[in-house]
Coordinates of C-alpha atoms in Angstrom, one line a residue:
X1 CA 121.7 114.2 123.9
X2 CA 118.7 113.8 121.8
X3 CA 116.9 110.5 121.6
X4 CA 115.0 109.8 118.4
X5 CA 111.7 108.2 119.2
X6 CA 109.3 106.9 116.7
X7 CA 105.8 108.0 117.6
X8 CA 103.4 105.1 117.9
X9 CA 100.5 105.2 115.5
X10 CA 97.2 105.0 117.2
X11 CA 95.0 102.1 116.1
X12 CA 92.7 103.1 113.4
X13 CA 89.1 103.3 114.3
X14 CA 86.9 100.6 112.8
X15 CA 84.4 101.9 110.4
X16 CA 80.8 101.0 110.3
X17 CA 79.7 97.4 109.6
X18 CA 79.8 96.7 105.8
X19 CA 76.3 97.2 104.4
X20 CA 76.5 94.1 102.2
X21 CA 77.0 91.8 105.2
X22 CA 74.1 93.4 107.1
X23 CA 71.8 93.1 104.0
X24 CA 72.8 89.4 103.9
X25 CA 71.8 89.1 107.6
X26 CA 68.5 90.8 107.0
X27 CA 67.8 88.7 103.9
X28 CA 68.6 85.4 105.6
X29 CA 66.5 86.4 108.6
X30 CA 63.5 87.3 106.5
X31 CA 63.9 83.9 104.7
X32 CA 63.7 82.2 108.1
X33 CA 60.5 84.2 108.8
X34 CA 59.0 83.1 105.5
X35 CA 59.9 79.5 106.2
X36 CA 57.8 79.6 109.4
X37 CA 54.7 79.9 107.2
X38 CA 55.6 76.8 105.2
X39 CA 55.2 73.1 106.1
X40 CA 58.4 71.6 107.5
X41 CA 57.2 68.0 107.3
X42 CA 54.4 66.1 105.6
X43 CA 53.2 64.0 108.5
X44 CA 51.6 65.0 111.8
X45 CA 53.5 62.4 113.7
X46 CA 56.1 64.9 114.8
X47 CA 54.8 66.7 118.0
X48 CA 53.2 70.0 117.2
X49 CA 52.0 69.2 113.7
X50 CA 54.3 71.2 111.3
X51 CA 52.3 70.3 108.2
X52 CA 50.3 73.5 107.7
X53 CA 51.0 76.4 105.3
X54 CA 50.3 79.9 106.5
X55 CA 49.9 79.0 110.1
X56 CA 53.1 78.6 112.1
X57 CA 53.2 76.0 114.8
X58 CA 54.6 77.1 118.2
X59 CA 58.1 75.7 117.5
X60 CA 58.1 77.5 114.1
X61 CA 56.9 80.6 115.8
X62 CA 60.1 80.6 117.9
X63 CA 62.2 80.6 114.7
X64 CA 60.0 83.4 113.3
X65 CA 60.6 85.6 116.4
X66 CA 64.3 84.9 116.3
X67 CA 64.5 85.9 112.7
X68 CA 62.6 89.1 113.3
X69 CA 64.9 90.0 116.2
X70 CA 68.0 89.4 114.1
X71 CA 66.7 91.5 111.2
X72 CA 65.7 94.3 113.6
X73 CA 69.2 94.5 115.1
X74 CA 70.8 94.4 111.7
X75 CA 68.6 97.3 110.6
X76 CA 69.7 99.1 113.7
X77 CA 73.3 98.6 112.6
X78 CA 72.5 100.1 109.3
X79 CA 71.3 103.2 111.1
X80 CA 67.6 102.8 110.3
X81 CA 65.6 105.5 112.0
X82 CA 63.6 104.3 114.9
X83 CA 65.8 101.3 115.5
X84 CA 69.1 102.9 116.5
X85 CA 68.3 102.6 120.2
X86 CA 68.5 98.8 119.9
X87 CA 72.3 98.8 119.8
X88 CA 73.7 101.5 122.2
X89 CA 77.0 99.6 122.8
X90 CA 77.5 98.3 119.2
X91 CA 75.7 96.0 116.8
X92 CA 78.2 93.3 115.8
X93 CA 78.0 91.2 119.0
X94 CA 74.2 91.2 119.5
X95 CA 73.6 90.6 115.8
X96 CA 76.0 87.7 115.7
X97 CA 74.5 86.2 119.0
X98 CA 71.0 86.5 117.7
X99 CA 72.0 84.9 114.4
X100 CA 73.6 82.0 116.2
X101 CA 70.5 81.6 118.4
X102 CA 68.3 81.5 115.3
X103 CA 70.7 79.0 113.7
X104 CA 70.9 76.7 116.8
X105 CA 67.1 76.8 117.4
X106 CA 66.1 76.2 113.8
X107 CA 68.6 73.5 113.0
X108 CA 67.8 71.7 116.3
X109 CA 64.2 71.6 115.3
X110 CA 64.9 70.3 111.8
X111 CA 67.3 67.7 113.0
X112 CA 64.8 66.6 115.7
X113 CA 62.2 66.1 112.9
X114 CA 64.6 63.9 111.0
X115 CA 65.5 61.9 114.1
X116 CA 62.0 61.4 115.4
X117 CA 60.5 60.5 112.0
X118 CA 63.4 58.5 110.8
X119 CA 65.2 60.4 108.1
X120 CA 65.5 63.6 106.1
X121 CA 63.0 62.2 103.6
X122 CA 60.2 63.3 105.9
X123 CA 61.2 67.0 105.5
X124 CA 59.2 69.4 103.4
X125 CA 60.7 72.3 101.4
X126 CA 59.9 74.7 104.3
X127 CA 62.5 72.9 106.5
X128 CA 65.2 73.3 103.9
X129 CA 64.3 77.0 103.5
X130 CA 64.6 77.4 107.3
X131 CA 68.0 75.7 107.3
X132 CA 69.4 78.0 104.6
X133 CA 67.7 81.1 105.9
X134 CA 69.2 80.6 109.4
X135 CA 72.7 79.7 108.1
X136 CA 73.2 82.9 106.0
X137 CA 72.8 85.4 108.8
X138 CA 75.2 83.4 111.1
X139 CA 77.9 83.4 108.4
X140 CA 77.4 87.0 107.5
X141 CA 77.3 88.3 111.1
X142 CA 80.5 86.4 111.9
X143 CA 82.4 88.6 109.3
X144 CA 81.1 91.8 110.7
X145 CA 83.8 94.0 112.2
X146 CA 83.7 94.6 116.0
X147 CA 82.1 98.0 116.6
X148 CA 81.8 97.7 120.4
X149 CA 81.9 101.0 122.3
X150 CA 80.7 102.7 125.4
X151 CA 77.1 103.5 125.3
X152 CA 76.2 107.1 124.9
X153 CA 73.7 108.6 127.4
X154 CA 70.2 107.6 126.6
X155 CA 67.8 110.1 125.3
X156 CA 65.6 111.5 128.0
X157 CA 61.9 110.6 127.7
X158 CA 58.9 112.0 129.4
X159 CA 58.1 110.2 132.7
X160 CA 54.9 108.7 131.3
X161 CA 56.8 107.3 128.3
X162 CA 59.4 105.7 130.6
X163 CA 56.6 104.2 132.8
X164 CA 54.8 102.9 129.7
X165 CA 58.1 101.3 128.5
X166 CA 58.6 99.6 131.8
X167 CA 55.0 98.3 131.7
X168 CA 55.5 97.0 128.2
X169 CA 58.7 95.2 129.2
X170 CA 57.0 93.5 132.2
X171 CA 54.1 92.4 130.0
X172 CA 56.5 91.0 127.4
X173 CA 58.5 89.2 130.1
X174 CA 55.3 87.7 131.5
X175 CA 54.3 86.4 128.1
X176 CA 57.7 84.9 127.5
X177 CA 57.7 83.1 130.9
X178 CA 54.1 81.9 130.4
X179 CA 54.9 80.6 126.9
X180 CA 57.8 78.5 128.3
X181 CA 55.9 77.1 131.3
X182 CA 52.8 76.3 129.2
X183 CA 54.7 74.3 126.6
X184 CA 53.2 70.8 126.4
X185 CA 55.2 68.1 128.2
X186 CA 54.6 65.9 125.2
X187 CA 56.7 68.3 123.1
X188 CA 60.1 68.4 124.7
X189 CA 61.6 69.6 121.4
X190 CA 59.5 72.8 121.8
X191 CA 60.8 73.5 125.2
X192 CA 64.5 72.9 124.2
X193 CA 64.1 75.3 121.2
X194 CA 62.4 77.8 123.6
X195 CA 65.5 77.6 125.9
X196 CA 67.9 78.1 123.0
X197 CA 66.1 81.1 121.5
X198 CA 65.4 82.8 124.8
X199 CA 68.9 82.2 126.1
X200 CA 70.6 83.6 123.0
X201 CA 68.2 86.5 122.9
X202 CA 68.8 87.4 126.5
X203 CA 72.6 87.3 126.0
X204 CA 72.2 89.5 122.9
X205 CA 70.2 92.1 124.8
X206 CA 72.8 92.0 127.5
X207 CA 75.7 92.6 125.1
X208 CA 73.7 95.4 123.3
X209 CA 73.4 97.3 126.6
X210 CA 69.6 97.2 126.7
X211 CA 69.5 95.5 130.1
X212 CA 71.7 98.3 131.6
X213 CA 69.3 100.9 130.2
X214 CA 66.3 99.1 131.6
X215 CA 68.1 98.9 134.9
X216 CA 68.5 102.6 134.9
X217 CA 64.9 103.2 134.2
X218 CA 63.7 100.8 136.9
X219 CA 66.0 102.4 139.4
X220 CA 64.6 105.8 138.5
X221 CA 61.0 104.6 138.8
X222 CA 61.4 102.2 141.7
X223 CA 57.8 102.2 142.9
X224 CA 56.5 101.6 139.4
X225 CA 58.9 98.7 139.0
X226 CA 57.7 97.1 142.2
X227 CA 54.1 97.5 141.3
X228 CA 54.8 96.1 137.8
X229 CA 56.6 93.1 139.3
X230 CA 53.7 92.5 141.7
X231 CA 51.1 92.9 139.0
X232 CA 52.9 90.5 136.6
X233 CA 53.3 87.9 139.4
X234 CA 49.7 88.2 140.4
X235 CA 48.5 87.9 136.8
X236 CA 50.2 84.7 136.1
X237 CA 47.5 82.2 137.4
X238 CA 44.8 84.2 135.6
X239 CA 46.4 83.7 132.1
X240 CA 47.1 80.0 132.5
X241 CA 45.5 77.9 129.8
X242 CA 46.3 74.5 131.4
X243 CA 44.5 75.0 134.7
X244 CA 46.5 74.0 137.7
X245 CA 49.0 71.8 135.9
X246 CA 51.7 74.5 135.6
X247 CA 50.6 76.6 138.5
X248 CA 52.0 73.8 140.7
X249 CA 55.3 74.2 139.0
X250 CA 55.2 77.9 139.7
X251 CA 54.4 77.2 143.4
X252 CA 57.4 74.9 143.7
X253 CA 59.6 77.4 141.9
X254 CA 58.6 80.0 144.5
X255 CA 59.4 77.6 147.3
X256 CA 62.7 76.7 145.7
X257 CA 63.6 80.4 145.1
X258 CA 62.7 81.4 148.7
X259 CA 64.9 78.7 150.1
X260 CA 67.7 79.7 147.7
X261 CA 67.4 83.3 149.0
X262 CA 67.9 82.0 152.5
X263 CA 70.9 80.1 151.5
X264 CA 72.2 83.3 149.7
X265 CA 72.4 84.9 153.1
X266 CA 74.7 82.2 154.3
X267 CA 76.8 81.7 151.1
X268 CA 76.4 84.9 149.1
X269 CA 76.6 87.4 151.9
X270 CA 78.6 85.7 154.7
X271 CA 80.6 83.4 152.5
X272 CA 79.9 80.2 154.5
X273 CA 79.7 77.0 152.4
X274 CA 76.7 75.1 153.6
X275 CA 76.1 71.7 151.9
X276 CA 73.3 70.6 154.2
X277 CA 71.0 73.6 153.9
X278 CA 68.0 71.6 152.7
X279 CA 67.7 70.1 156.1
X280 CA 66.4 73.4 157.5
X281 CA 63.7 73.3 154.9
X282 CA 62.9 69.8 156.2
X283 CA 62.9 70.9 159.8
X284 CA 60.3 73.6 159.0
X285 CA 58.2 71.2 157.0
X286 CA 58.2 68.4 159.6
X287 CA 57.5 70.9 162.4
X288 CA 54.5 72.3 160.6
X289 CA 53.2 68.8 159.6
X290 CA 53.3 67.7 163.2
X291 CA 51.1 70.6 164.4
X292 CA 48.8 71.0 161.5
X293 CA 46.2 68.3 162.2
X294 CA 47.7 65.4 160.2
X295 CA 46.1 62.1 161.0
X296 CA 49.6 60.6 161.2
X297 CA 50.9 63.2 163.6
X298 CA 52.3 61.9 166.9
X299 CA 51.1 65.0 168.7
X300 CA 47.5 65.1 167.5
X301 CA 47.2 68.9 167.5
X302 CA 45.8 71.3 164.8
X303 CA 47.2 74.8 165.2
X304 CA 46.1 77.7 163.0
X305 CA 48.4 78.3 160.0
X306 CA 50.0 81.4 161.5
X307 CA 51.0 79.3 164.6
X308 CA 52.3 76.5 162.4
X309 CA 54.4 79.0 160.5
X310 CA 55.9 80.3 163.8
X311 CA 56.5 76.7 165.0
X312 CA 58.3 75.8 161.7
X313 CA 60.4 79.0 161.6
X314 CA 61.3 78.7 165.3
X315 CA 62.3 75.1 165.0
X316 CA 64.6 75.9 162.1
X317 CA 66.0 78.8 164.0
X318 CA 66.8 76.6 167.0
X319 CA 68.4 74.0 164.8
X320 CA 70.4 76.6 163.0
X321 CA 71.8 77.9 166.3
X322 CA 72.4 74.5 167.7
X323 CA 74.3 73.3 164.6
X324 CA 76.0 76.6 164.0
X325 CA 77.3 77.3 167.5
X326 CA 79.8 74.4 167.7
X327 CA 80.7 74.4 164.0
X328 CA 81.1 78.0 162.8
X329 CA 84.5 78.3 164.3
X330 CA 85.6 76.1 161.4
X331 CA 86.4 77.5 158.0
X332 CA 86.2 76.6 154.4
X333 CA 86.1 72.9 153.5
X334 CA 85.9 71.8 157.1
X335 CA 82.7 73.8 157.7
X336 CA 81.3 72.4 154.4
X337 CA 81.9 68.8 155.5
X338 CA 80.2 69.4 158.9
X339 CA 77.1 70.9 157.3
X340 CA 77.0 68.1 154.8
X341 CA 77.0 65.7 157.7
X342 CA 74.2 67.6 159.4
X343 CA 72.0 67.3 156.3
X344 CA 72.5 63.5 156.2
X345 CA 72.0 63.1 159.9
X346 CA 68.7 64.9 159.7
X347 CA 67.4 62.7 156.8
X348 CA 68.5 59.5 158.5
X349 CA 67.0 60.6 161.9
X350 CA 63.7 61.4 160.3
X351 CA 63.7 57.9 158.8
X352 CA 64.5 56.2 162.1
X353 CA 61.9 58.0 164.3
X354 CA 59.3 55.3 163.4
X355 CA 58.7 53.6 166.7
X356 CA 61.1 50.7 165.9
X357 CA 64.5 52.3 165.5
X358 CA 63.6 55.2 167.7
X359 CA 60.6 57.1 169.1
X360 CA 57.4 57.1 167.0
X361 CA 57.4 60.8 165.9
X362 CA 57.8 61.1 162.2
X363 CA 56.4 57.8 161.0
X364 CA 59.8 56.8 159.6
X365 CA 60.3 56.4 155.9
X366 CA 56.5 56.7 155.3
X367 CA 56.6 60.3 156.4
X368 CA 53.6 62.3 157.6
X369 CA 50.8 62.1 155.1
X370 CA 47.3 63.6 155.0
X371 CA 48.3 67.1 156.0
X372 CA 45.0 69.1 155.6
X373 CA 44.8 72.0 153.3
X374 CA 44.8 75.5 154.7
X375 CA 41.6 77.3 155.6
X376 CA 42.2 81.0 156.1
X377 CA 39.2 83.3 156.8
X378 CA 36.8 80.8 155.3
X379 CA 39.0 80.5 152.1
X380 CA 39.7 76.8 151.6
X381 CA 43.1 76.4 149.8
X382 CA 42.2 72.9 148.6
X383 CA 39.3 74.0 146.5
X384 CA 38.9 75.9 143.2
X385 CA 37.5 79.5 143.4
X386 CA 36.0 81.8 140.8
X387 CA 37.7 85.2 140.7
X388 CA 36.6 87.8 138.2
X389 CA 34.9 85.1 136.2
X390 CA 38.1 83.1 136.0
X391 CA 38.3 79.7 137.8
X392 CA 41.5 79.4 139.8
X393 CA 42.6 75.9 140.9
X394 CA 43.7 74.9 144.3
X395 CA 47.4 75.5 143.6
X396 CA 46.7 79.1 142.7
X397 CA 45.8 79.7 146.3
X398 CA 49.2 78.4 147.4
X399 CA 50.8 80.4 144.6
X400 CA 49.5 83.7 146.1
X401 CA 50.5 82.6 149.6
X402 CA 54.0 81.9 148.4
X403 CA 54.1 85.3 146.7
X404 CA 53.5 86.9 150.1
X405 CA 56.2 84.6 151.7
X406 CA 58.6 85.5 148.9
X407 CA 58.0 89.2 149.3
X408 CA 58.7 88.9 153.1
X409 CA 61.9 87.0 152.5
X410 CA 63.1 89.5 149.8
X411 CA 62.3 92.4 152.3
X412 CA 64.3 90.6 155.0
X413 CA 67.2 89.9 152.7
X414 CA 67.4 93.4 151.3
X415 CA 67.2 95.0 154.8
X416 CA 69.7 92.7 156.3
X417 CA 72.1 93.0 153.4
X418 CA 72.1 96.8 153.6
X419 CA 72.4 97.0 157.3
X420 CA 75.5 97.1 159.5
X421 CA 75.3 93.4 160.1
X422 CA 75.1 92.9 156.3
X423 CA 78.3 94.9 155.8
X424 CA 79.9 92.8 158.5
X425 CA 78.9 89.7 156.6
X426 CA 80.5 91.0 153.4
X427 CA 83.7 91.9 155.3
X428 CA 83.8 88.3 156.8
X429 CA 83.3 86.9 153.3
X430 CA 86.1 88.9 151.8
X431 CA 88.7 88.4 154.5
X432 CA 87.7 87.1 157.9
X433 CA 91.1 87.7 159.5
X434 CA 91.1 91.4 158.4
X435 CA 87.5 91.8 159.5
X436 CA 88.2 90.4 163.0
X437 CA 91.3 92.7 163.2
X438 CA 88.9 95.7 162.6
X439 CA 86.8 94.7 165.6
X440 CA 84.1 92.5 164.0
X441 CA 83.1 89.5 166.1
X442 CA 83.3 86.9 163.4
X443 CA 81.7 84.0 165.3
X444 CA 78.7 86.1 166.3
X445 CA 78.2 87.6 162.8
X446 CA 78.4 84.1 161.2
X447 CA 76.0 82.6 163.7
X448 CA 73.4 85.4 163.0
X449 CA 73.7 84.6 159.2
X450 CA 73.3 80.9 159.8
X451 CA 70.3 81.4 162.1
X452 CA 68.6 83.8 159.7
X453 CA 69.2 81.6 156.7
X454 CA 67.8 78.6 158.6
X455 CA 64.7 80.6 159.7
X456 CA 63.9 81.6 156.1
X457 CA 64.2 78.0 154.9
X458 CA 61.9 76.8 157.7
X459 CA 59.4 79.5 156.7
X460 CA 59.2 78.1 153.2
X461 CA 59.1 74.5 154.6
X462 CA 55.8 75.2 156.4
X463 CA 54.1 76.1 153.1
X464 CA 55.7 73.2 151.3
X465 CA 54.3 70.7 153.8
X466 CA 50.7 72.0 153.0
X467 CA 51.3 72.1 149.3
X468 CA 52.5 68.5 149.1
X469 CA 50.1 67.4 151.8
X470 CA 52.9 64.9 152.9
X471 CA 56.4 65.1 154.2
X472 CA 58.9 62.3 153.7
X473 CA 62.7 62.1 154.4
X474 CA 63.6 61.4 150.7
X475 CA 62.6 65.0 149.9
X476 CA 65.6 66.4 151.8
X477 CA 68.7 64.8 150.4
X478 CA 72.1 66.3 149.4
X479 CA 71.7 65.5 145.7
X480 CA 68.9 64.0 143.7
X481 CA 67.0 64.2 140.4
X482 CA 64.3 66.4 141.8
X483 CA 65.0 69.8 143.5
X484 CA 65.0 71.3 146.0
X485 CA 68.1 69.6 147.5
X486 CA 71.3 71.0 148.8
X487 CA 73.2 70.6 145.6
X488 CA 70.6 72.2 143.5
X489 CA 70.1 75.0 146.0
X490 CA 73.8 75.8 146.0
X491 CA 73.8 75.6 142.2
X492 CA 70.9 78.0 142.0
X493 CA 72.8 80.6 144.1
X494 CA 76.0 80.2 142.1
X495 CA 74.2 80.2 138.7
X496 CA 72.0 83.2 139.5
X497 CA 74.6 85.3 141.2
X498 CA 75.7 85.3 144.9
X499 CA 74.8 88.2 147.0
X500 CA 71.9 89.4 144.8
X501 CA 68.2 89.1 145.1
X502 CA 67.2 88.5 141.5
X503 CA 70.1 86.0 140.9
X504 CA 69.0 83.1 143.1
X505 CA 65.3 83.6 142.0
X506 CA 66.4 83.2 138.4
X507 CA 68.7 80.3 139.2
X508 CA 66.0 78.5 141.1
X509 CA 63.5 79.0 138.4
X510 CA 65.8 77.6 135.7
X511 CA 67.0 74.6 137.8
X512 CA 63.4 73.6 138.7
X513 CA 61.7 74.4 135.4
X514 CA 64.2 72.6 133.2
X515 CA 64.0 69.2 135.0
X516 CA 60.2 69.5 135.3
X517 CA 59.8 70.1 131.5
X518 CA 62.6 67.7 130.3
X519 CA 61.8 64.6 132.5
X520 CA 63.1 62.3 129.8
X521 CA 66.7 63.6 130.6
X522 CA 66.3 62.7 134.3
X523 CA 69.3 60.3 134.3
X524 CA 71.5 62.9 132.8
X525 CA 70.4 66.0 134.7
X526 CA 73.3 66.1 137.1
X527 CA 75.8 65.7 134.2
X528 CA 74.1 68.5 132.3
X529 CA 74.1 70.8 135.3
X530 CA 77.7 70.0 136.1
X531 CA 78.7 70.9 132.5
X532 CA 76.7 74.1 132.8
X533 CA 78.4 75.1 136.0
X534 CA 81.8 74.5 134.5
X535 CA 80.9 76.7 131.5
X536 CA 79.6 79.3 133.8
X537 CA 82.7 79.4 135.9
X538 CA 84.7 79.8 132.7
X539 CA 82.7 82.5 130.9
X540 CA 80.7 84.2 133.7
X541 CA 82.0 83.3 137.1
X542 CA 80.0 86.1 138.8
X543 CA 76.7 84.4 137.8
X544 CA 73.9 85.4 135.4
X545 CA 72.9 88.4 137.6
X546 CA 76.0 89.7 139.4
X547 CA 76.5 92.5 141.9
X548 CA 78.9 95.2 140.9
X549 CA 81.6 94.1 143.4
X550 CA 81.7 90.5 141.9
X551 CA 81.7 91.9 138.4
X552 CA 84.7 94.1 139.1
X553 CA 86.6 91.3 140.8
X554 CA 86.1 88.8 137.9
X555 CA 86.4 91.3 135.0
X556 CA 89.0 93.8 136.2
X557 CA 90.8 94.9 133.0
X558 CA 92.9 97.5 134.8
X559 CA 96.0 95.3 134.8
X560 CA 95.7 94.7 131.1
X561 CA 95.2 98.3 130.2
X562 CA 98.0 99.7 132.4
X563 CA 100.9 98.7 130.2
X564 CA 99.2 100.1 127.1
X565 CA 98.4 103.4 128.8
X566 CA 102.0 103.6 130.0
X567 CA 103.4 103.0 126.6
X568 CA 101.1 105.6 125.1
X569 CA 102.2 108.1 127.7
X570 CA 105.9 107.5 127.0
X571 CA 105.3 107.7 123.2
X572 CA 103.6 111.1 123.6
X573 CA 106.4 112.4 125.9

């Protein structure tokens, strides 16, 4: 018996993007670039002074850069020689994302001018040129056919060229970060536009496949990458134009990121939900403050810094074991509630040890003030110093100290994560019952993770006490407008990517820098971060920087492809 089967027609391959649409994208992008050299308003009352011709203000410069990037990627889609490497996985998505970023950043700026100055009558022709120039590429790019494909192997370059490329990328990254941190606090519109443009540009580079290729290069030249990272980090205070104003922000970001990495051991590797983790930061800070020569210390001792560090880390370790031993037999929400209670108990206890409600140890709500600055090998951390003809402020000293602490924490995290105990943490996180059935002592493994995470937080707390020169209970709450607190630390780990090193560092940097630069939104910060986390869980649940395991779990398309492949096989039979 013969069965007639109609062969299925394979879907036709999409052709190249229409040249007319790409030319429209390029034309509109160049129009946006031209608008940056025109005046956008006639009055200097708008922050940044956008009244000049031929000299773009910083906020106009962002639209200029976004327009150039959009035009460059559109030229890559046209097959322009020398730019084809920009779109190894297809041009449509990155071009559209960049065009949207240019549209969002430019239109936000123009609307901000109208709102601040009181109407569109205050706009000059350059603003209308910018509106039209940014709208055209977005509309044209939306109509481009999807040409996504798997990236072909990258062309092999000489080693010196690859190293030079890595160096250039690090230099560019340092400039972009410095530009954002150095934005004037009196110009919040500039920082918002910066976030929009940089966010869309980073997403476009990710979709274009350039981050994957950069990751391949950095993995190939690991030592060069580490040296480049260290050089970029060390160079940051030397290129600051605002003195110590933003170096302090960088110091606090490093403290926040270090604590987030410690929490990443507990949450990201071992899968233990800790809602009171900031208390371990407080334990280290209080322990260091009590033994560092503060005039308000109940002990009246002044230990060297290395000894104060050991005291703070050891105190946090002890608290981690004492709290973890009776509670780590719990799982899930029950463990989270217990850790939340510990965080609140710590804060209340520090406020009650004032000599009235309890022993006079921590000076109660007033905290421990007048913590002296460090003095290591004759180098006073509280004074400015001249290095290579450049004056570095006091906070630059603590910045370099925190770089060393961060490097130590990263080393510990990397070694622990790749060790046998690290693999046991991952097994416990994935399925504790199955892990224990395979012979893993779940309680012991979780207690080690809890103790290690607490120790790393205490280590950062010792530096924080000297940076702030005072320690008060209000700094260690579950949730508040100013990080670090337990909610922000957990958000930094989730936002950046659990189980990774770069993820929590990026998440901590964003969650600290944004509130610091947008203080006028202080009452709405928690609402904004809540919305951001909801969107993240919907569109990128693995975090901004995800490990391969999480990426496969959240974006496994095998089930969707299987029926299609089966149908194709039957049709060809």
